[in-house]
Short mmCIF file of C-alpha atoms in Angstrom, two decimals:
data_model
loop_
_atom_site.label_atom_id
_atom_site.label_comp_id
_atom_site.label_asym_id
_atom_site.label_seq_id
_atom_site.Cartn_x
_atom_site.Cartn_y
_atom_site.Cartn_z
CA MET A 229 -0.15 0.09 -0.27
CA TYR A 230 2.75 2.23 0.89
CA LEU A 231 4.46 2.06 -2.54
CA ILE A 232 1.41 2.49 -4.17
CA PHE A 233 0.71 5.72 -2.28
CA GLN A 234 4.52 6.86 -3.27
CA ARG A 235 3.85 6.32 -7.03
CA ILE A 236 0.54 8.08 -6.83
CA LEU A 237 2.58 11.21 -5.35
CA THR A 238 5.34 11.29 -7.68
CA GLY A 239 2.95 10.64 -10.69
CA LEU A 240 0.78 13.48 -9.88
CA PHE A 241 3.85 15.55 -9.54
CA LYS A 242 4.89 14.87 -12.78
CA LEU A 243 1.61 15.63 -14.12
CA LEU A 244 1.16 18.86 -12.42
CA SER A 245 4.52 20.12 -13.58
CA VAL A 246 3.54 20.04 -17.33
CA ILE A 247 2.36 23.35 -16.23
CA ARG A 248 5.12 25.89 -14.97
CA CYS A 249 2.94 28.16 -12.74
CA LEU A 250 1.48 25.39 -11.01
CA ARG A 251 4.76 23.46 -10.32
CA SER A 252 6.00 27.01 -8.84
CA THR A 253 2.95 26.58 -6.25
CA ILE A 254 3.29 23.28 -5.53
CA VAL A 255 7.09 23.49 -5.04
CA GLN A 256 6.49 26.65 -2.94
CA TYR A 257 3.80 25.13 -0.29
CA VAL A 258 5.25 21.92 -0.28
CA ALA A 259 8.71 21.49 -0.26
CA PHE A 260 9.46 24.85 2.03
CA ASN A 261 8.72 25.61 5.47
CA PRO A 262 10.21 29.17 6.38
CA PRO A 263 9.97 29.23 10.15
CA GLU A 264 8.96 32.70 11.97
CA VAL A 265 12.04 35.48 11.43
CA GLY A 266 14.64 35.17 14.12
CA TYR A 267 16.93 37.91 13.74
CA LEU A 268 17.11 41.79 12.56
CA ILE A 269 19.54 43.51 10.56
CA ARG A 270 19.82 47.38 10.89
CA ASN A 271 22.51 49.99 10.02
CA ARG A 272 26.12 49.50 11.60
CA ASN A 273 26.38 53.43 11.94
CA GLU A 274 23.44 55.72 12.81
CA VAL A 275 19.56 55.09 12.60
CA ILE A 276 18.07 56.77 9.28
CA LYS A 277 15.14 58.82 10.30
CA THR A 278 12.82 60.50 7.83
CA ILE A 279 9.66 62.13 7.97
CA THR A 280 7.76 59.38 6.16
CA LEU A 281 8.36 56.96 9.08
CA SER A 282 5.47 54.91 9.97
CA PRO A 283 3.90 54.74 13.66
CA MET A 284 5.77 51.13 13.70
CA GLN A 285 8.76 52.72 12.45
CA GLU A 286 8.90 55.44 14.29
CA ASP A 287 8.28 53.11 17.85
CA ARG A 288 11.66 51.25 16.85
CA SER A 289 13.27 54.52 15.87
CA ARG A 290 12.87 55.56 19.74
CA THR A 291 13.55 52.42 21.15
CA LEU A 292 16.84 52.88 18.96
CA ASP A 293 18.11 55.90 20.50
CA GLU A 294 17.85 54.96 24.13
CA PRO A 295 21.58 54.55 25.11
CA GLN A 296 20.92 52.74 28.30
CA SER A 297 19.21 49.80 26.91
CA PRO A 298 20.69 46.73 25.17
CA LEU A 299 17.58 45.78 23.53
CA ILE A 300 15.25 46.99 20.63
CA GLN A 301 11.24 46.58 21.07
CA VAL A 302 10.09 45.11 18.12
CA LYS A 303 6.56 44.31 17.05
CA GLN A 304 5.92 41.29 14.83
CA PRO A 305 2.09 40.83 14.06
CA ILE A 306 2.63 39.26 10.99
CA ARG A 307 5.40 37.67 9.11
CA GLN A 308 5.28 40.15 6.44
CA SER A 309 6.25 43.32 8.77
CA HIS A 310 10.15 42.10 9.03
CA GLN A 311 10.56 41.37 5.30
CA LEU A 312 12.77 43.86 3.59
CA THR A 313 10.78 45.28 0.20
CA LYS A 314 12.08 47.70 -2.52
CA GLU A 315 9.06 50.27 -1.28
CA HIS A 316 10.64 49.84 2.18
CA LEU A 317 14.45 51.15 0.58
CA SER A 318 12.90 53.94 -1.22
CA ILE A 319 10.74 55.43 2.06
CA ILE A 320 13.41 54.88 4.37
CA SER A 321 15.80 57.38 3.51
CA PRO A 322 17.00 58.95 0.19
CA ARG A 323 20.06 58.68 1.34
CA ILE A 324 20.61 54.85 1.14
CA LYS A 325 23.42 53.83 -0.94
CA TYR A 326 23.26 51.08 -4.05
CA TYR A 327 26.44 49.45 -5.10
CA ASN A 328 26.70 47.84 -8.32
CA THR A 329 29.30 45.33 -9.03
CA LEU A 330 29.08 46.95 -12.82
CA GLN A 331 29.97 50.39 -12.88
CA SER A 332 33.48 51.84 -13.35
CA ALA A 333 36.55 50.75 -12.67
CA GLU A 334 37.12 53.40 -9.85
CA TYR A 335 34.02 52.85 -8.20
CA LYS A 336 34.60 48.90 -8.28
CA GLN A 337 38.11 49.37 -6.90
CA GLN A 338 36.59 51.59 -4.03
CA LEU A 339 34.55 48.72 -3.18
CA ARG A 340 37.16 46.10 -3.08
CA ASN A 341 38.65 47.35 0.62
CA PRO A 342 36.01 45.89 2.92
CA LYS A 343 37.89 46.93 5.60
CA ASN A 344 36.59 50.28 4.80
CA GLN A 345 33.28 50.48 6.48
CA ASP A 346 32.54 53.91 4.81
CA GLN A 347 32.69 52.64 1.34
CA TYR A 348 31.50 49.09 2.40
CA PRO A 349 28.21 49.31 3.54
CA SER A 350 27.39 46.36 6.46
CA GLN A 351 24.89 46.26 8.96
CA GLU A 352 24.44 44.71 12.59
CA PHE A 353 22.90 41.52 13.08
CA ASN A 354 20.47 41.09 15.95
CA PHE A 355 18.81 38.18 17.80
CA ILE A 356 15.49 38.12 18.05
CA SER A 357 14.42 36.59 21.49
CA ASN A 358 11.18 34.87 22.40
CA GLU A 359 9.74 38.28 24.25
CA LEU A 360 10.01 39.58 20.26
CA LYS A 361 12.82 41.68 21.44
CA ALA A 362 16.09 42.00 19.24
CA MET A 363 19.42 41.75 21.43
CA GLU A 364 22.50 42.66 20.54
CA ILE A 365 24.81 39.77 19.73
CA ASP A 366 27.62 38.89 22.95
CA ASN A 367 30.99 39.15 20.92
CA ASN A 368 32.81 37.76 23.39
CA PRO A 369 34.78 35.39 20.59
CA GLY A 370 36.00 39.07 19.23
CA LEU A 371 34.86 37.78 15.76
CA PRO A 372 33.84 40.80 13.12
CA ILE A 373 29.94 39.88 12.32
CA SER A 374 28.53 41.85 9.04
CA SER A 375 25.14 41.65 7.42
CA TYR A 376 24.81 42.44 3.98
CA VAL A 377 21.35 42.62 1.36
CA LEU A 378 21.94 41.38 -1.80
CA GLU A 379 19.52 41.71 -4.91
CA SER A 380 19.32 37.68 -7.09
CA LYS A 381 18.60 37.81 -10.41
CA SER A 382 14.94 37.12 -9.56
CA GLY A 383 14.65 40.57 -7.84
CA ASN A 384 14.34 39.33 -4.30
CA LEU A 385 16.57 40.96 -1.65
CA ILE A 386 18.66 38.42 0.29
CA ALA A 387 19.60 38.73 3.72
CA SER A 388 23.12 37.35 4.98
CA ILE A 389 25.51 37.40 7.56
CA TYR A 390 29.50 37.11 7.17
CA ILE A 391 31.37 35.84 10.37
CA GLU A 392 34.81 36.69 9.95
CA PHE A 393 37.92 34.60 11.11
CA GLN A 394 40.45 37.09 10.19
CA ASN A 395 43.76 34.52 10.01
CA SER A 396 42.02 32.25 7.10
CA GLU A 397 41.82 32.56 3.59
CA GLN A 398 39.32 29.86 3.45
CA ILE A 399 35.61 30.17 3.83
CA ILE A 400 32.31 28.24 3.84
CA LEU A 401 29.24 29.65 1.84
CA TYR A 402 26.67 27.93 4.12
CA SER A 403 23.30 26.55 2.83
CA HIS A 404 20.99 25.96 6.17
CA GLY A 405 18.46 23.34 5.75
CA ASN A 406 14.41 23.87 6.06
CA SER A 407 12.53 25.29 9.24
CA THR A 408 15.26 27.88 9.97
CA ASP A 409 17.03 31.04 9.46
CA ILE A 410 19.85 32.57 9.79
CA GLY A 411 19.52 33.86 13.20
CA LEU A 412 18.07 30.14 14.61
CA MET A 413 21.35 29.16 12.86
CA PHE A 414 23.79 31.69 14.37
CA ASP A 415 25.54 29.63 17.30
CA THR A 416 25.90 26.64 14.97
CA TYR A 417 27.77 29.07 12.62
CA VAL A 418 29.69 30.83 15.41
CA ASP A 419 30.85 26.92 16.51
CA ILE A 420 32.65 26.10 13.12
CA VAL A 421 34.23 29.45 12.51
CA MET A 422 35.89 29.03 16.11
CA GLU A 423 36.30 25.35 15.76
CA CYS A 424 37.81 25.39 12.63
CA LYS A 425 39.26 28.59 12.21
CA ILE A 426 37.63 29.80 9.24
CA ASN A 427 35.17 32.38 7.68
CA LEU A 428 31.42 31.66 6.91
CA PHE A 429 29.10 33.10 5.09
CA SER A 430 25.42 32.12 5.46
CA TYR A 431 22.37 33.82 3.39
CA ASP A 432 18.78 33.34 3.59
CA TYR A 433 16.67 31.70 0.89
CA SER A 434 13.92 33.49 -0.92
CA GLY A 435 11.07 34.10 1.73
CA TYR A 436 12.76 32.80 4.55
CA GLY A 437 14.25 35.22 7.36
CA GLN A 438 14.53 39.03 6.51
CA SER A 439 14.53 37.82 2.69
CA THR A 440 11.89 39.00 0.53
CA GLY A 441 9.92 36.72 -2.33
CA TYR A 442 8.68 33.06 -2.14
CA PRO A 443 10.98 30.15 -1.71
CA THR A 444 11.22 27.96 -4.76
CA ASP A 445 13.45 25.61 -6.10
CA ILE A 446 14.67 28.19 -9.06
CA ASN A 447 14.91 31.37 -6.25
CA LEU A 448 17.27 29.49 -4.52
CA LEU A 449 19.88 28.75 -7.43
CA TYR A 450 19.54 32.06 -8.10
CA ASP A 451 19.98 33.05 -4.18
CA ILE A 452 23.33 31.07 -3.69
CA GLU A 453 24.63 32.22 -7.39
CA SER A 454 24.41 35.85 -6.08
CA ALA A 455 26.19 35.07 -2.69
CA TYR A 456 28.91 33.03 -4.52
CA ILE A 457 29.54 36.11 -6.95
CA PHE A 458 29.27 38.42 -3.84
CA LEU A 459 32.33 36.41 -2.07
CA VAL A 460 34.57 36.47 -5.08
CA ASP A 461 33.80 40.01 -6.79
CA GLN A 462 33.14 41.78 -3.61
CA LEU A 463 35.04 40.23 -0.41
CA GLN A 464 37.97 38.96 -2.95
CA PHE A 465 37.95 35.52 -1.63
CA GLU A 466 39.59 33.02 -4.19
CA PRO A 467 37.41 30.35 -5.61
CA ARG A 468 39.89 27.60 -4.52
CA ASN A 469 39.11 29.05 -1.20
CA ILE A 470 35.48 28.95 -1.32
CA ILE A 471 33.80 25.53 0.35
CA ILE A 472 30.19 24.94 -0.48
CA TYR A 473 28.62 23.83 2.17
CA GLY A 474 24.42 22.20 2.00
CA TYR A 475 22.75 20.96 4.88
CA SER A 476 19.44 18.96 4.17
CA ILE A 477 17.61 21.04 1.29
CA GLY A 478 20.39 23.30 1.20
CA SER A 479 22.35 20.49 -0.51
CA GLY A 480 20.44 21.45 -3.84
CA PRO A 481 20.99 24.91 -4.35
CA SER A 482 25.10 24.13 -2.93
CA THR A 483 24.94 20.81 -5.55
CA ASN A 484 24.11 22.88 -8.32
CA LEU A 485 25.96 25.86 -7.89
CA ALA A 486 29.36 23.37 -7.22
CA SER A 487 28.62 21.60 -10.40
CA ARG A 488 28.91 25.03 -12.40
CA HIS A 489 31.39 27.16 -10.49
CA ASP A 490 34.97 26.89 -9.65
CA VAL A 491 35.09 25.88 -5.78
CA GLY A 492 36.97 24.20 -3.42
CA GLY A 493 35.04 21.63 -2.12
CA LEU A 494 31.72 20.69 -1.59
CA ILE A 495 29.82 19.17 1.48
CA ILE A 496 26.93 17.90 1.67
CA HIS A 497 25.25 17.43 5.41
CA SER A 498 22.03 15.14 5.14
CA GLY A 499 21.38 15.95 1.68
CA LEU A 500 18.86 14.38 -0.75
CA SER A 501 19.80 12.95 -4.00
CA SER A 502 16.65 14.42 -5.58
CA GLY A 503 13.47 15.78 -4.21
CA LEU A 504 10.99 13.20 -5.34
CA ARG A 505 13.10 10.32 -4.05
CA VAL A 506 12.49 11.72 -0.73
CA ILE A 507 9.56 10.17 -1.51
CA ASP A 508 10.19 7.09 -3.06
CA PRO A 509 14.34 6.41 -2.78
CA THR A 510 13.73 3.73 -5.31
CA ILE A 511 13.32 5.57 -8.52
CA ASP A 512 15.68 5.09 -11.33
CA HIS A 513 14.92 7.78 -13.86
CA THR A 514 15.21 11.34 -12.74
CA SER A 515 12.19 13.19 -13.92
CA TYR A 516 12.75 16.30 -15.75
CA ASN A 517 10.35 18.23 -13.33
CA ASP A 518 12.24 17.11 -10.04
CA ILE A 519 13.48 19.54 -7.62
CA PHE A 520 17.51 19.42 -6.61
CA PRO A 521 17.98 16.74 -8.82
CA ASN A 522 21.69 16.35 -7.17
CA LEU A 523 22.26 12.60 -8.36
CA ASP A 524 22.79 13.83 -11.61
CA TYR A 525 24.47 17.58 -10.54
CA ILE A 526 27.20 15.80 -8.96
CA VAL A 527 28.39 14.59 -12.00
CA ASP A 528 29.79 17.59 -12.90
CA VAL A 529 31.33 18.54 -9.51
CA THR A 530 35.31 18.71 -10.08
CA ALA A 531 35.88 19.89 -6.32
CA PRO A 532 36.23 17.51 -3.58
CA VAL A 533 33.10 15.97 -2.06
CA TYR A 534 32.38 15.17 1.44
CA LEU A 535 29.18 13.39 2.38
CA LEU A 536 27.75 13.01 5.82
CA HIS A 537 24.57 11.62 6.86
CA GLY A 538 23.00 10.03 9.59
CA GLY A 539 22.13 6.36 9.30
CA ALA A 540 18.64 6.45 11.76
CA ASP A 541 17.77 9.42 9.39
CA SER A 542 13.57 9.53 9.37
CA MET A 543 13.65 12.64 7.02
CA ILE A 544 15.99 11.61 4.40
CA ASN A 545 16.90 8.17 4.44
CA VAL A 546 20.78 7.10 4.14
CA VAL A 547 20.41 5.81 0.76
CA HIS A 548 20.22 9.38 -0.79
CA ALA A 549 23.89 9.47 0.63
CA GLU A 550 24.89 6.37 -0.74
CA GLN A 551 23.60 7.19 -3.96
CA LEU A 552 25.64 10.62 -4.29
CA ALA A 553 28.52 8.93 -3.70
CA GLN A 554 28.09 6.38 -6.41
CA ASN A 555 28.10 9.46 -8.66
CA ALA A 556 30.68 12.29 -7.07
CA HIS A 557 33.50 12.38 -9.46
CA HIS A 558 35.97 13.52 -6.26
CA LEU A 559 34.71 11.64 -3.69
CA PHE A 560 37.08 12.81 -0.32
CA SER A 561 34.88 10.68 2.36
CA VAL A 562 31.51 9.17 3.02
CA TRP A 563 30.61 9.35 7.09
CA LEU A 564 27.62 7.41 7.78
CA VAL A 565 26.86 7.71 11.35
CA GLU A 566 25.45 4.59 12.36
CA ASN A 567 22.64 6.29 14.84
CA GLY A 568 22.50 9.84 13.35
CA GLY A 569 19.43 12.07 12.67
CA HIS A 570 18.72 14.22 10.42
CA GLY A 571 19.87 17.11 12.35
CA ASP A 572 21.96 15.51 15.57
CA ILE A 573 25.39 15.04 13.99
CA ASP A 574 27.02 17.99 14.83
CA SER A 575 25.83 18.15 18.18
CA GLN A 576 25.66 14.83 19.38
CA TRP A 577 29.15 13.78 17.87
CA LYS A 578 30.22 17.11 17.65
CA GLU A 579 34.33 16.32 18.74
CA LEU A 580 34.38 13.68 15.87
CA TYR A 581 32.08 16.05 13.60
CA PHE A 582 34.90 18.79 13.53
CA LYS A 583 37.69 16.79 13.45
CA ARG A 584 36.54 15.38 10.15
CA LEU A 585 35.44 18.90 9.25
CA GLN A 586 38.92 20.36 9.71
CA ARG A 587 40.43 17.21 7.77
CA PHE A 588 38.40 18.01 4.78
CA LEU A 589 39.15 21.90 4.74
CA GLN A 590 42.88 21.07 5.13
CA TYR A 591 42.99 18.52 2.09
CA CYS A 592 40.97 21.26 0.21
CA GLN A 593 43.82 23.42 0.72
CA THR A 594 45.98 21.01 -1.77
CA ALA A 595 43.47 19.51 -4.10
CA TYR A 596 42.17 22.31 -5.73
CA VAL A 597 40.91 21.21 -9.48
CA ILE A 598 40.27 24.14 -12.22
CA ARG A 599 37.48 23.33 -14.21
CA PRO A 600 37.81 22.82 -18.25
CA LEU A 601 36.63 25.75 -20.00
CA GLN A 602 34.71 23.44 -22.04
CA LYS A 603 33.78 21.20 -19.66
CA GLN A 604 31.94 18.28 -21.18
CA ASN A 605 28.79 17.25 -19.87
CA LYS A 606 28.44 14.01 -18.19
CA ARG A 607 25.22 14.10 -17.27
CA THR A 608 22.60 12.27 -19.93
CA ILE A 609 19.29 13.78 -18.16
CA LYS A 610 17.98 17.02 -19.03
CA HIS A 611 16.33 19.11 -16.04
CA ILE A 612 14.03 22.15 -15.93
CA TYR A 613 17.00 24.10 -14.51
CA ASP A 614 19.26 23.70 -17.67
CA GLU A 615 16.80 26.60 -19.02
CA CYS A 616 17.64 28.82 -16.01
CA ASN A 617 20.32 31.45 -17.29
CA PHE A 618 22.80 31.79 -14.54
CA GLU A 619 24.93 34.34 -16.52
CA LYS A 620 26.53 36.62 -14.01
CA GLU A 621 23.92 38.80 -13.26
CA ILE A 622 23.84 42.33 -11.82
CA PHE A 623 23.15 42.56 -8.13
CA GLN A 624 22.98 45.26 -5.55
CA ILE A 625 24.37 45.27 -1.90
CA SER A 626 22.33 47.89 0.05
CA LEU A 627 22.70 49.83 3.03
CA LEU A 628 19.16 49.30 4.97
CA GLU A 629 17.83 50.58 8.31
CA MET A 630 15.20 47.79 10.10
#
């Protein structure tokens, strides 16, 4: 009976996916589950005020002006109240600056100094507590923490966080799982930075956290594309030093990006071989309309690949890791944790987790492979993603006050 149910679900998705707009709607509501916003970002240097502030924005501004209180009173009646919008940008202040990567050479040169905060805009990153208050981050580790807002090719504004470890040339581009955001993941990010002594950049998918728009698989591909371009063009990290980390559903955009760009390595943590295979792992032929067909795209990844997966994962079966390992071109290691679940490997097996992660990062420093200019595509199946244009798009970095 269960097998019949699996076949009906997969067949229904394939049938309905013939209509593109209907496919996007199905993916948006079935595959993604954005949580309540777990953080705020605001102007690092000043609170921007104008006479056009709404009552809610005035309330925030008055609270921000109180020097004695470390807390920022926040109202959160609905999810949309904390999302950035282009209208918000135009209303808040005419002094908001846009930084475009395709402008003059001198202008671009000014942007290439991330230490100069006057020329290189960044925001403070703050938690939202259970009392709906934004709290200053405890920066005892001494880590420089900044937030940036990128504009992806979809037109959505993508919120991000950059945690800097100044003695490292490597950086992890982390794509988090479902039902979380970069605020809820902050402690995990700090642990990785401190234990591995590495920089880390993470972003929220369209419709997650402070990012605008709606989550679809195509939008996630555009989101990570903008994040990668930002790391290379603006923060000036060498592609060989960019390690792509995809956890759970984040394995989708991560594998796709690594299949198209030079990267230093790819980590797939509790990842999926494809969306429909989460329902039915026995599928042999990847559907044209499947979401995140990592099993096929990992064939084109020339960077070292590290797979880790829980043997008792009840959300994404461990067979997904075995399938991905079989198709990986440059497989570093597969760590199957016998009693590991979907989200506890980095906490229940913390010491071993970081030991293996450090070993992989060290390996990536000596195992960089430049992708051929005319790479022969080893995939034999065409996907809907192949129709998307991932050329280097114009995106913007904006200075925002929330």
